[in-house]
Short mmCIF file of C-alpha atoms in Angstrom, two decimals:
data_model
loop_
_atom_site.label_atom_id
_atom_site.label_comp_id
_atom_site.label_asym_id
_atom_site.label_seq_id
_atom_site.Cartn_x
_atom_site.Cartn_y
_atom_site.Cartn_z
CA MET K 1 55.47 15.75 -79.55
CA LYS K 2 58.19 14.96 -76.95
CA ASN K 3 56.45 16.76 -74.41
CA THR K 4 53.23 14.90 -75.09
CA LYS K 5 55.01 11.61 -74.69
CA LEU K 6 56.76 12.44 -71.48
CA TRP K 7 53.34 13.54 -70.05
CA THR K 8 51.66 10.47 -71.03
CA THR K 9 54.39 8.24 -69.46
CA ALA K 10 54.22 10.46 -66.30
CA VAL K 11 50.43 9.82 -65.99
CA LEU K 12 50.80 6.11 -66.58
CA LEU K 13 53.29 6.03 -64.01
CA LEU K 14 50.99 7.48 -61.63
CA LEU K 15 48.18 5.64 -62.50
CA SER K 16 50.28 2.56 -61.72
CA VAL K 17 51.36 3.73 -58.37
CA PHE K 18 47.78 4.69 -57.67
CA ALA K 19 46.58 1.15 -58.65
CA PHE K 20 49.37 -0.60 -56.62
CA ALA K 21 48.49 1.58 -53.61
CA GLN K 22 45.04 0.85 -53.83
CA SER K 23 45.63 -2.85 -54.30
CA GLU K 24 47.61 -2.87 -51.15
CA ARG K 25 44.58 -1.15 -49.30
CA SER K 26 42.14 -3.49 -50.77
CA ARG K 27 39.41 -4.67 -48.35
CA GLN K 28 40.75 -7.88 -47.89
CA ILE K 29 42.00 -9.67 -44.66
CA PRO K 30 45.49 -11.10 -44.69
CA VAL K 31 45.56 -15.01 -44.60
CA GLU K 32 48.20 -14.87 -41.73
CA SER K 33 48.39 -11.95 -39.20
CA ALA K 34 49.05 -11.37 -35.47
CA VAL K 35 48.75 -8.35 -33.27
CA VAL K 36 50.13 -8.83 -29.83
CA THR K 37 49.09 -6.19 -26.95
CA GLN K 38 49.76 -6.52 -23.15
CA HIS K 39 46.82 -5.67 -20.66
CA GLU K 40 45.84 -6.48 -16.98
CA VAL K 41 42.46 -6.91 -15.57
CA THR K 42 41.08 -7.45 -11.73
CA ILE K 43 39.26 -10.73 -11.58
CA LYS K 44 37.49 -11.33 -8.29
CA GLY K 45 39.57 -8.88 -6.40
CA LYS K 46 43.07 -10.14 -8.00
CA LYS K 47 45.06 -8.69 -10.56
CA VAL K 48 45.38 -10.88 -13.68
CA PRO K 49 48.11 -9.86 -16.35
CA TYR K 50 47.22 -10.94 -19.71
CA LYS K 51 48.68 -11.19 -23.47
CA ALA K 52 45.87 -10.67 -26.18
CA THR K 53 46.82 -12.22 -29.85
CA ALA K 54 44.17 -10.90 -32.62
CA GLY K 55 45.11 -12.54 -35.69
CA THR K 56 44.01 -14.54 -38.68
CA GLN K 57 44.91 -18.30 -39.38
CA PRO K 58 44.41 -20.21 -42.57
CA VAL K 59 41.94 -22.81 -43.43
CA TRP K 60 43.68 -25.00 -46.17
CA ASP K 61 42.10 -27.49 -48.70
CA ASN K 62 43.59 -30.85 -49.33
CA SER K 63 46.41 -29.88 -51.47
CA GLY K 64 47.61 -27.34 -48.85
CA LYS K 65 46.44 -24.37 -50.47
CA PRO K 66 44.57 -21.58 -48.45
CA VAL K 67 41.06 -21.22 -49.22
CA ALA K 68 39.80 -19.20 -46.11
CA THR K 69 41.20 -17.70 -43.43
CA LEU K 70 39.54 -17.13 -39.76
CA PHE K 71 40.04 -14.08 -37.45
CA TYR K 72 40.63 -15.15 -33.85
CA THR K 73 41.19 -13.31 -30.57
CA PHE K 74 43.36 -15.43 -28.26
CA TYR K 75 43.76 -14.17 -24.24
CA GLU K 76 46.56 -15.90 -22.23
CA ARG K 77 47.58 -15.11 -18.92
CA SER K 78 50.81 -14.10 -18.82
CA ASP K 79 51.93 -14.97 -15.29
CA VAL K 80 51.79 -18.45 -15.78
CA ASN K 81 54.96 -20.68 -16.05
CA ASN K 82 53.47 -24.13 -16.90
CA ARG K 83 50.96 -24.14 -19.62
CA ASP K 84 50.80 -27.93 -19.50
CA LYS K 85 48.19 -27.64 -16.52
CA ARG K 86 46.46 -24.36 -17.97
CA PRO K 87 42.94 -25.10 -19.42
CA LEU K 88 42.23 -23.70 -22.79
CA VAL K 89 38.73 -22.78 -23.58
CA ILE K 90 37.81 -22.72 -27.17
CA SER K 91 34.81 -20.45 -27.88
CA PHE K 92 32.09 -20.21 -30.80
CA ASN K 93 28.83 -18.47 -30.99
CA GLY K 94 26.00 -19.45 -33.38
CA GLY K 95 23.82 -18.09 -35.84
CA PRO K 96 25.13 -20.20 -37.81
CA GLY K 97 26.51 -16.90 -39.28
CA SER K 98 27.09 -15.15 -36.28
CA ALA K 99 30.39 -13.61 -35.39
CA SER K 100 32.12 -14.65 -31.68
CA VAL K 101 31.39 -11.01 -30.56
CA TRP K 102 28.71 -11.92 -27.95
CA MET K 103 30.44 -14.01 -25.41
CA HIS K 104 33.65 -12.34 -26.50
CA ILE K 105 33.04 -8.74 -25.20
CA ALA K 106 29.95 -9.63 -23.00
CA TYR K 107 30.56 -12.89 -21.17
CA THR K 108 34.00 -14.72 -20.39
CA GLY K 109 36.39 -12.31 -21.91
CA PRO K 110 38.27 -9.90 -20.05
CA LYS K 111 36.32 -6.69 -21.44
CA ILE K 112 32.68 -6.40 -21.51
CA LEU K 113 30.02 -3.92 -22.68
CA LYS K 114 28.94 -0.76 -21.10
CA ILE K 115 25.61 -1.56 -20.51
CA ASP K 116 22.87 -1.15 -17.57
CA ASP K 117 22.49 -4.16 -15.19
CA GLU K 118 19.49 -5.75 -17.12
CA GLY K 119 21.41 -5.51 -20.53
CA TYR K 120 20.07 -2.60 -22.00
CA PRO K 121 22.24 -0.18 -24.21
CA VAL K 122 23.42 3.16 -22.62
CA MET K 123 25.37 5.71 -23.93
CA PRO K 124 28.09 6.80 -24.11
CA TYR K 125 28.87 3.19 -25.91
CA GLY K 126 32.08 1.47 -25.06
CA ILE K 127 33.64 -1.32 -23.17
CA LYS K 128 34.74 -2.00 -19.61
CA ASP K 129 36.93 -4.50 -17.51
CA ASN K 130 35.25 -7.81 -16.85
CA PRO K 131 35.67 -8.51 -13.17
CA HIS K 132 33.85 -12.00 -13.84
CA SER K 133 35.96 -13.13 -16.44
CA ILE K 134 37.10 -17.04 -16.68
CA LEU K 135 40.63 -15.90 -17.62
CA ASP K 136 41.93 -16.16 -13.92
CA VAL K 137 41.54 -19.92 -14.34
CA ALA K 138 41.82 -20.57 -18.18
CA ASP K 139 43.01 -18.96 -21.39
CA ILE K 140 40.33 -18.33 -24.15
CA VAL K 141 40.32 -18.23 -27.82
CA PHE K 142 37.39 -16.75 -29.44
CA VAL K 143 37.02 -18.21 -33.22
CA ASN K 144 34.94 -16.54 -36.10
CA PRO K 145 34.16 -19.19 -38.52
CA VAL K 146 33.88 -18.29 -42.29
CA ASN K 147 32.29 -14.92 -43.16
CA THR K 148 31.60 -14.08 -39.70
CA GLY K 149 33.69 -11.30 -37.99
CA TYR K 150 36.73 -10.39 -40.14
CA SER K 151 36.87 -14.19 -41.42
CA ARG K 152 36.70 -14.34 -45.30
CA ILE K 153 36.97 -16.90 -48.17
CA VAL K 154 40.31 -16.00 -49.72
CA ASP K 155 40.23 -18.31 -52.95
CA PRO K 156 37.49 -16.98 -55.24
CA GLU K 157 37.16 -20.32 -56.74
CA ALA K 158 36.74 -22.20 -53.62
CA ASP K 159 33.58 -24.18 -53.29
CA ARG K 160 31.42 -22.27 -50.60
CA ARG K 161 29.32 -25.66 -49.89
CA GLN K 162 32.85 -26.97 -48.14
CA PHE K 163 32.07 -24.46 -45.27
CA PHE K 164 28.32 -23.67 -44.95
CA GLY K 165 26.63 -26.92 -43.44
CA VAL K 166 26.45 -28.79 -39.97
CA ASN K 167 28.86 -31.23 -40.95
CA GLN K 168 31.12 -29.45 -43.27
CA ASP K 169 31.44 -26.43 -40.61
CA ILE K 170 32.84 -29.12 -37.84
CA ARG K 171 35.29 -30.80 -40.23
CA TYR K 172 37.07 -27.76 -41.16
CA LEU K 173 36.94 -26.20 -37.68
CA ALA K 174 38.45 -29.29 -36.26
CA GLU K 175 41.31 -29.09 -38.67
CA TRP K 176 41.70 -25.31 -37.91
CA ILE K 177 41.64 -26.00 -33.96
CA ASN K 178 44.40 -28.74 -34.45
CA THR K 179 46.64 -26.27 -36.12
CA PHE K 180 45.92 -23.49 -33.67
CA VAL K 181 46.71 -25.99 -30.48
CA SER K 182 49.80 -26.96 -32.23
CA ARG K 183 51.31 -23.70 -33.17
CA ASN K 184 50.65 -22.50 -29.73
CA ASN K 185 51.91 -25.80 -27.87
CA ARG K 186 48.59 -26.41 -26.41
CA TRP K 187 48.51 -30.24 -26.52
CA ASN K 188 49.29 -31.03 -23.03
CA SER K 189 46.45 -28.26 -21.76
CA PRO K 190 43.35 -29.46 -20.58
CA LYS K 191 40.91 -28.32 -23.12
CA TYR K 192 37.19 -27.04 -23.24
CA LEU K 193 34.76 -26.21 -26.02
CA ILE K 194 32.05 -23.60 -25.28
CA GLY K 195 28.95 -22.55 -27.65
CA GLU K 196 26.32 -20.40 -27.70
CA SER K 197 23.18 -21.03 -29.43
CA TYR K 198 24.07 -22.80 -32.90
CA GLY K 199 27.41 -22.82 -31.44
CA THR K 200 26.25 -25.69 -29.24
CA THR K 201 25.57 -27.58 -32.31
CA ARG K 202 29.04 -26.78 -33.59
CA VAL K 203 30.62 -27.67 -30.51
CA SER K 204 28.45 -30.74 -29.89
CA GLY K 205 29.81 -32.00 -33.10
CA LEU K 206 33.54 -31.02 -32.90
CA SER K 207 33.66 -32.86 -29.46
CA LEU K 208 33.61 -36.14 -31.55
CA GLU K 209 35.36 -34.85 -34.75
CA LEU K 210 38.41 -33.66 -32.88
CA GLN K 211 38.48 -37.33 -31.21
CA ASN K 212 37.84 -39.23 -34.32
CA SER K 213 39.66 -36.92 -36.67
CA GLN K 214 42.52 -35.05 -35.08
CA TRP K 215 42.89 -37.83 -31.93
CA MET K 216 42.42 -34.70 -29.48
CA PHE K 217 40.27 -35.42 -26.40
CA LEU K 218 38.57 -32.74 -24.25
CA ASN K 219 38.09 -32.36 -20.68
CA GLY K 220 34.66 -30.33 -21.06
CA VAL K 221 31.90 -28.89 -23.35
CA ILE K 222 29.86 -26.17 -22.14
CA LEU K 223 26.47 -25.43 -24.14
CA VAL K 224 24.97 -22.01 -23.78
CA SER K 225 21.24 -21.84 -24.89
CA PRO K 226 21.50 -24.85 -26.77
CA THR K 227 19.56 -25.70 -30.15
CA GLU K 228 18.10 -29.09 -30.59
CA LEU K 229 21.24 -30.82 -31.43
CA GLY K 230 19.49 -33.20 -33.94
CA ILE K 231 17.24 -34.67 -31.02
CA GLU K 232 13.73 -35.50 -32.56
CA ARG K 233 10.89 -33.73 -30.32
CA GLY K 234 7.91 -33.24 -33.08
CA GLY K 235 4.26 -33.56 -32.74
CA PRO K 236 2.98 -33.61 -29.27
CA VAL K 237 6.32 -33.21 -27.50
CA GLU K 238 7.19 -30.23 -29.36
CA MET K 239 3.48 -28.52 -28.65
CA ALA K 240 3.95 -29.56 -24.83
CA ASN K 241 7.43 -28.40 -24.49
CA ARG K 242 6.72 -25.00 -25.11
CA LEU K 243 4.69 -24.64 -21.91
CA PRO K 244 7.25 -23.86 -19.40
CA TYR K 245 8.81 -21.33 -21.24
CA PHE K 246 5.34 -19.51 -22.06
CA THR K 247 5.17 -19.81 -17.95
CA ALA K 248 8.33 -17.75 -17.36
CA ALA K 249 7.60 -15.16 -19.56
CA ALA K 250 4.25 -14.63 -18.30
CA TRP K 251 5.42 -14.64 -14.74
CA TYR K 252 8.24 -11.92 -15.48
CA HIS K 253 5.26 -9.84 -17.11
CA LYS K 254 2.85 -10.55 -14.32
CA GLN K 255 0.27 -12.48 -16.46
CA LEU K 256 -0.24 -15.34 -14.20
CA PRO K 257 -3.06 -15.74 -11.73
CA ALA K 258 -2.53 -14.09 -8.53
CA ASP K 259 -1.57 -17.25 -6.75
CA LEU K 260 1.15 -18.12 -9.09
CA GLN K 261 2.46 -14.77 -9.48
CA SER K 262 2.84 -14.49 -5.84
CA LYS K 263 5.33 -17.50 -6.01
CA ASP K 264 8.85 -17.41 -6.71
CA LEU K 265 9.77 -18.18 -10.38
CA LEU K 266 11.43 -21.51 -9.66
CA ASP K 267 8.60 -22.71 -7.78
CA VAL K 268 6.01 -21.82 -10.71
CA LEU K 269 8.39 -23.40 -13.25
CA GLU K 270 8.70 -26.73 -11.15
CA GLU K 271 4.66 -26.86 -11.15
CA SER K 272 4.69 -26.09 -14.84
CA GLU K 273 7.04 -28.77 -15.80
CA ALA K 274 5.51 -31.26 -13.74
CA TYR K 275 1.88 -30.44 -15.36
CA THR K 276 3.58 -30.53 -18.79
CA GLN K 277 5.09 -33.93 -18.32
CA ASN K 278 2.44 -35.56 -16.35
CA GLU K 279 -0.86 -34.24 -17.68
CA LEU K 280 -0.80 -32.18 -20.79
CA LEU K 281 1.53 -34.52 -22.85
CA PRO K 282 -0.60 -37.32 -22.41
CA VAL K 283 -3.66 -35.53 -23.46
CA LEU K 284 -1.88 -34.04 -26.69
CA ALA K 285 -0.56 -37.48 -27.60
CA LYS K 286 -4.17 -38.72 -27.54
CA GLY K 287 -5.19 -36.08 -30.28
CA TRP K 288 -9.17 -36.60 -31.07
CA LEU K 289 -9.40 -39.65 -28.88
CA ALA K 290 -9.10 -37.21 -26.02
CA THR K 291 -12.55 -36.49 -24.22
CA ASP K 292 -13.95 -33.10 -24.28
CA ALA K 293 -13.47 -32.73 -20.41
CA GLU K 294 -9.74 -33.67 -20.71
CA LYS K 295 -9.42 -31.26 -23.58
CA ASN K 296 -11.32 -28.64 -21.64
CA GLU K 297 -9.11 -29.25 -18.50
CA ALA K 298 -5.99 -29.07 -20.46
CA ILE K 299 -7.18 -25.70 -22.17
CA ARG K 300 -7.81 -24.17 -18.64
CA MET K 301 -4.45 -25.42 -17.38
CA PHE K 302 -2.73 -24.21 -20.45
CA ALA K 303 -4.20 -20.70 -19.87
CA ARG K 304 -3.30 -20.77 -16.49
CA TYR K 305 0.23 -21.47 -17.04
CA SER K 306 0.72 -19.24 -20.02
CA GLY K 307 -1.27 -16.19 -19.21
CA LEU K 308 -2.89 -16.61 -22.66
CA ASP K 309 -6.75 -16.51 -23.14
CA GLU K 310 -8.52 -19.85 -23.18
CA GLU K 311 -10.21 -19.20 -26.20
CA VAL K 312 -7.20 -18.55 -28.39
CA ILE K 313 -5.73 -21.58 -26.86
CA ARG K 314 -8.92 -23.64 -28.00
CA GLN K 315 -8.55 -21.79 -31.38
CA HIS K 316 -5.02 -23.35 -31.76
CA ASN K 317 -6.14 -26.85 -30.61
CA LEU K 318 -3.49 -26.59 -27.74
CA ASP K 319 -0.71 -25.86 -30.38
CA VAL K 320 0.17 -22.44 -29.79
CA PRO K 321 3.30 -21.50 -31.56
CA GLU K 322 5.88 -19.29 -30.04
CA ASN K 323 5.60 -16.45 -32.43
CA PHE K 324 2.12 -16.00 -31.57
CA PHE K 325 2.77 -15.93 -27.75
CA TRP K 326 5.03 -13.11 -28.42
CA LYS K 327 2.54 -11.22 -30.09
CA ASP K 328 -0.34 -12.06 -27.92
CA LEU K 329 0.96 -12.02 -24.40
CA LEU K 330 1.02 -8.15 -24.01
CA ARG K 331 -1.32 -7.55 -26.99
CA HIS K 332 -3.97 -5.92 -24.47
CA GLU K 333 -1.03 -3.56 -23.19
CA GLY K 334 0.08 -2.61 -26.76
CA TYR K 335 3.15 -4.60 -26.73
CA THR K 336 5.16 -7.35 -28.20
CA VAL K 337 7.78 -9.36 -26.07
CA GLY K 338 11.30 -10.52 -27.43
CA ARG K 339 12.12 -13.93 -28.94
CA LEU K 340 15.46 -14.55 -27.50
CA ASP K 341 15.06 -12.68 -24.27
CA SER K 342 11.17 -12.14 -23.61
CA ARG K 343 11.85 -9.40 -20.71
CA TYR K 344 12.24 -7.00 -23.91
CA LYS K 345 9.25 -5.27 -25.32
CA GLY K 346 8.48 -4.16 -28.40
CA ILE K 347 5.87 -1.93 -30.46
CA ASP K 348 4.25 -3.14 -33.57
CA ARG K 349 2.46 -1.08 -36.52
CA MET K 350 -0.67 -2.83 -35.56
CA GLU K 351 -1.76 -4.93 -32.46
CA ALA K 352 -3.62 -7.42 -34.77
CA GLY K 353 -1.60 -10.30 -36.39
CA MET K 354 0.04 -13.39 -35.56
CA SER K 355 3.73 -12.47 -35.05
CA PRO K 356 5.72 -9.36 -33.98
CA ASP K 357 6.99 -6.87 -36.78
CA TYR K 358 10.66 -7.57 -35.35
CA ASN K 359 12.78 -8.90 -32.56
CA SER K 360 13.05 -6.30 -29.87
CA GLU K 361 15.58 -7.70 -27.95
CA LEU K 362 17.99 -8.35 -31.23
CA ASP K 363 17.81 -4.84 -31.98
CA SER K 364 18.60 -3.67 -28.54
CA TRP K 365 21.67 -6.12 -28.70
CA LEU K 366 23.10 -4.76 -31.94
CA HIS K 367 22.60 -1.06 -30.65
CA SER K 368 25.48 -1.69 -27.76
CA PHE K 369 27.36 -4.52 -29.57
CA THR K 370 28.47 -3.11 -32.84
CA PRO K 371 29.90 0.19 -31.87
CA ALA K 372 31.69 -1.64 -29.06
CA ILE K 373 33.21 -4.18 -31.18
CA ASN K 374 34.18 -1.70 -33.91
CA TYR K 375 35.77 0.49 -31.30
CA TYR K 376 37.49 -2.53 -29.53
CA PHE K 377 39.81 -4.01 -32.15
CA PRO K 378 41.52 -1.07 -33.66
CA ASN K 379 41.68 0.92 -30.50
CA VAL K 380 42.27 -1.55 -27.75
CA LEU K 381 43.76 -4.54 -29.49
CA ASN K 382 45.34 -2.39 -32.24
CA TYR K 383 43.92 -4.82 -35.11
CA LYS K 384 43.26 -2.53 -37.76
CA THR K 385 41.65 -3.43 -41.20
CA ASP K 386 39.15 -1.88 -43.67
CA VAL K 387 37.28 -5.28 -43.82
CA LYS K 388 33.87 -5.00 -42.27
CA TYR K 389 33.18 -6.81 -39.14
CA ASN K 390 30.35 -9.10 -39.84
CA MET K 391 27.98 -9.45 -37.00
CA PHE K 392 25.87 -11.61 -39.10
CA GLY K 393 27.73 -13.03 -42.22
CA PRO K 394 26.37 -14.60 -45.37
CA VAL K 395 26.29 -18.10 -44.89
CA ASN K 396 23.42 -19.39 -46.54
CA PRO K 397 22.09 -21.58 -48.16
CA TRP K 398 23.23 -23.81 -45.07
CA ASP K 399 23.08 -27.50 -45.32
CA ARG K 400 21.26 -28.62 -42.14
CA SER K 401 20.99 -32.39 -43.28
CA GLY K 402 22.62 -34.96 -41.07
CA ASP K 403 22.64 -33.23 -37.72
CA ARG K 404 23.33 -35.97 -35.22
CA THR K 405 25.24 -33.65 -32.95
CA GLY K 406 23.65 -34.66 -29.83
CA GLU K 407 24.49 -38.20 -30.43
CA ASN K 408 27.82 -37.02 -31.26
CA LEU K 409 28.29 -35.72 -28.07
CA ARG K 410 27.10 -38.57 -26.42
CA GLN K 411 29.63 -40.93 -28.23
CA ALA K 412 32.43 -38.60 -27.67
CA MET K 413 31.46 -38.97 -23.72
CA ALA K 414 31.02 -42.66 -23.85
CA MET K 415 34.73 -42.81 -25.59
CA ASN K 416 36.15 -40.51 -23.12
CA PRO K 417 35.62 -40.98 -19.43
CA TYR K 418 37.27 -37.55 -18.75
CA LEU K 419 34.51 -35.51 -20.82
CA HIS K 420 31.91 -33.64 -18.88
CA VAL K 421 29.14 -31.15 -20.25
CA MET K 422 27.24 -28.43 -18.65
CA THR K 423 24.19 -26.92 -20.05
CA GLN K 424 23.63 -23.01 -19.14
CA SER K 425 20.06 -21.50 -20.42
CA GLY K 426 17.94 -18.57 -19.43
CA TYR K 427 14.36 -19.08 -18.32
CA TYR K 428 13.20 -16.32 -20.46
CA ASP K 429 14.69 -17.37 -23.69
CA GLY K 430 11.82 -18.40 -26.36
CA ALA K 431 14.25 -19.42 -29.25
CA THR K 432 16.22 -22.10 -27.43
CA THR K 433 14.09 -22.65 -24.19
CA TYR K 434 15.37 -24.06 -20.81
CA TYR K 435 12.98 -27.10 -20.99
CA ASN K 436 14.15 -27.96 -24.30
CA ALA K 437 17.72 -27.76 -23.17
CA LYS K 438 16.87 -30.21 -20.34
CA TYR K 439 14.93 -32.46 -22.61
CA ASN K 440 18.15 -32.75 -24.69
CA MET K 441 20.09 -34.16 -21.41
CA TRP K 442 17.44 -36.50 -20.84
CA HIS K 443 17.24 -37.82 -24.43
CA MET K 444 20.98 -37.54 -25.54
CA ASP K 445 21.59 -40.17 -22.98
CA PRO K 446 18.26 -42.21 -22.31
CA SER K 447 20.09 -44.83 -20.29
CA GLY K 448 21.27 -42.23 -17.99
CA ARG K 449 24.90 -43.87 -17.64
CA LEU K 450 26.41 -40.44 -18.30
CA LYS K 451 24.00 -38.36 -16.36
CA ASP K 452 26.54 -37.81 -13.56
CA ARG K 453 28.76 -36.02 -15.87
CA MET K 454 25.96 -33.51 -17.09
CA SER K 455 24.64 -30.54 -15.50
CA PHE K 456 22.31 -27.82 -15.94
CA LYS K 457 22.33 -24.35 -14.77
CA GLY K 458 19.47 -21.86 -15.15
CA TYR K 459 19.30 -17.97 -14.91
CA ARG K 460 16.60 -15.34 -14.62
CA SER K 461 17.14 -13.62 -18.10
CA GLY K 462 17.12 -14.70 -21.73
CA HIS K 463 19.33 -16.05 -24.77
CA MET K 464 22.23 -14.10 -23.44
CA MET K 465 22.04 -14.53 -19.84
CA TYR K 466 25.29 -12.85 -19.13
CA LEU K 467 23.65 -9.40 -20.22
CA ARG K 468 22.17 -9.09 -16.91
CA ALA K 469 24.70 -8.41 -14.13
CA GLU K 470 23.59 -10.47 -11.76
CA ASP K 471 23.57 -13.60 -14.16
CA LEU K 472 26.88 -12.38 -15.70
CA ALA K 473 28.63 -13.23 -12.34
CA ASN K 474 26.82 -16.32 -11.39
CA ALA K 475 27.20 -17.81 -15.05
CA ASN K 476 31.06 -17.15 -14.94
CA ASP K 477 31.45 -18.75 -11.48
CA ASP K 478 29.57 -21.92 -12.82
CA ILE K 479 32.14 -22.06 -15.76
CA ARG K 480 34.92 -21.43 -13.23
CA GLU K 481 33.74 -24.29 -11.18
CA PHE K 482 32.99 -26.44 -14.04
CA ILE K 483 36.60 -26.28 -15.19
CA LEU K 484 38.05 -26.90 -11.60
CA ASN K 485 35.65 -29.92 -11.05
CA SER K 486 36.33 -31.55 -14.25
CA LEU K 487 39.97 -31.39 -14.10
CA PRO K 488 41.12 -34.90 -13.13
CA ALA K 489 43.45 -35.60 -10.08
CA GLU K 490 47.15 -35.88 -11.32
CA GLY K 491 47.48 -39.46 -12.38
CA ALA K 492 44.01 -40.38 -12.40
CA PRO K 493 43.36 -42.63 -15.20
CA ALA K 494 40.71 -41.93 -18.00
CA LYS K 495 38.82 -45.33 -17.59
CA TYR K 496 35.50 -46.71 -16.38
#
């Protein structure tokens, strides 16, 4: 009997030790963590030493209790003595459930993917030094909002709705940025936000939220492949604004008439934009009041600049949706074209149909990004966890009400004479088109009083223009120039 009791006690002890070990290895990200490593990269022919910090920082509720933690990666040039003059770039991607992986290891950071010069996956997978990184002129922190990357809700009783919405997202991230800037003693640094895709909604809203709620004023906002930013463009405007993008994708795939195909892309786009603004939009606005002659001419010109057949344009009453374009442009060749980057081709089960079976470009990108980021953190930055890195995390339902982020950005610019804005767009992006990005600028500030502080840069690629080697270099140079040009002269007052 005594031996049985001893055996039972031993088993219970082993089970408790095992349970404790399991709890220690539970798949939970620590609320607070930081792993620091030292590195060096050659940028534009010069060696740049830097410190990388991969870690987590809490999101608190109103009582000061941690309810979530955000994973970030912070790169600081380590040979800089005076950080008061050193720009700080705070980087967000989109989704809204997307991790910061895309710009982190393919655009501005010190490491980039091993891919071919047009952005397609190659094996072996991995990363390499980025000779075009902006780390030579600015420190960069890549932030993952709740449920993206390794970021997670840590309070099981927390209300998810406080994180997942246009304005909720902006509010808690502004508070998080305040803490990050304070902890890293960067209040005196010139500060910039960069966002890609839905990240442009995020940073546009943050520009005003940081001013109004955190009393933090920025020097610049960079919008990479911007969304609509709450700027209305329904009806005839929405219909007409698609055409310049159709022109770009059709030109790339050699589907335009010979006289247009023989011209440079930018010359063709200039023609298409002029036709869209001056002729197509007025006809669409008339609706059935347009004469048969006007409609027929509009159909003919739409076909000329889109690569589509006149008959399908007529069948759509000139309201050709993007998904049909992606399916139909190369239907006769047995291919679809990508949504986020129409240079990419796909193959559907059937040539018939109204939209592609899948996004050919996104699957290609996940092919190369996923192994690279999952290798990078444990093996290069020494940040190890069993928590899954969410390329796309669960953030739905997302509250999209009250999106006035374009107006928020305009108001922030009006209140802050130091604040400049640059837009970067790929001509072959069919999700957030370059022409709609221009439209944002025209209608965010219809008075034109702020236009001298706004700029647009276009690239011969898609949503993630930096995946193309030539555009990686050009786009980083454009950011570098934007930062340097938007730094005010020492002692120059922020006033009108």
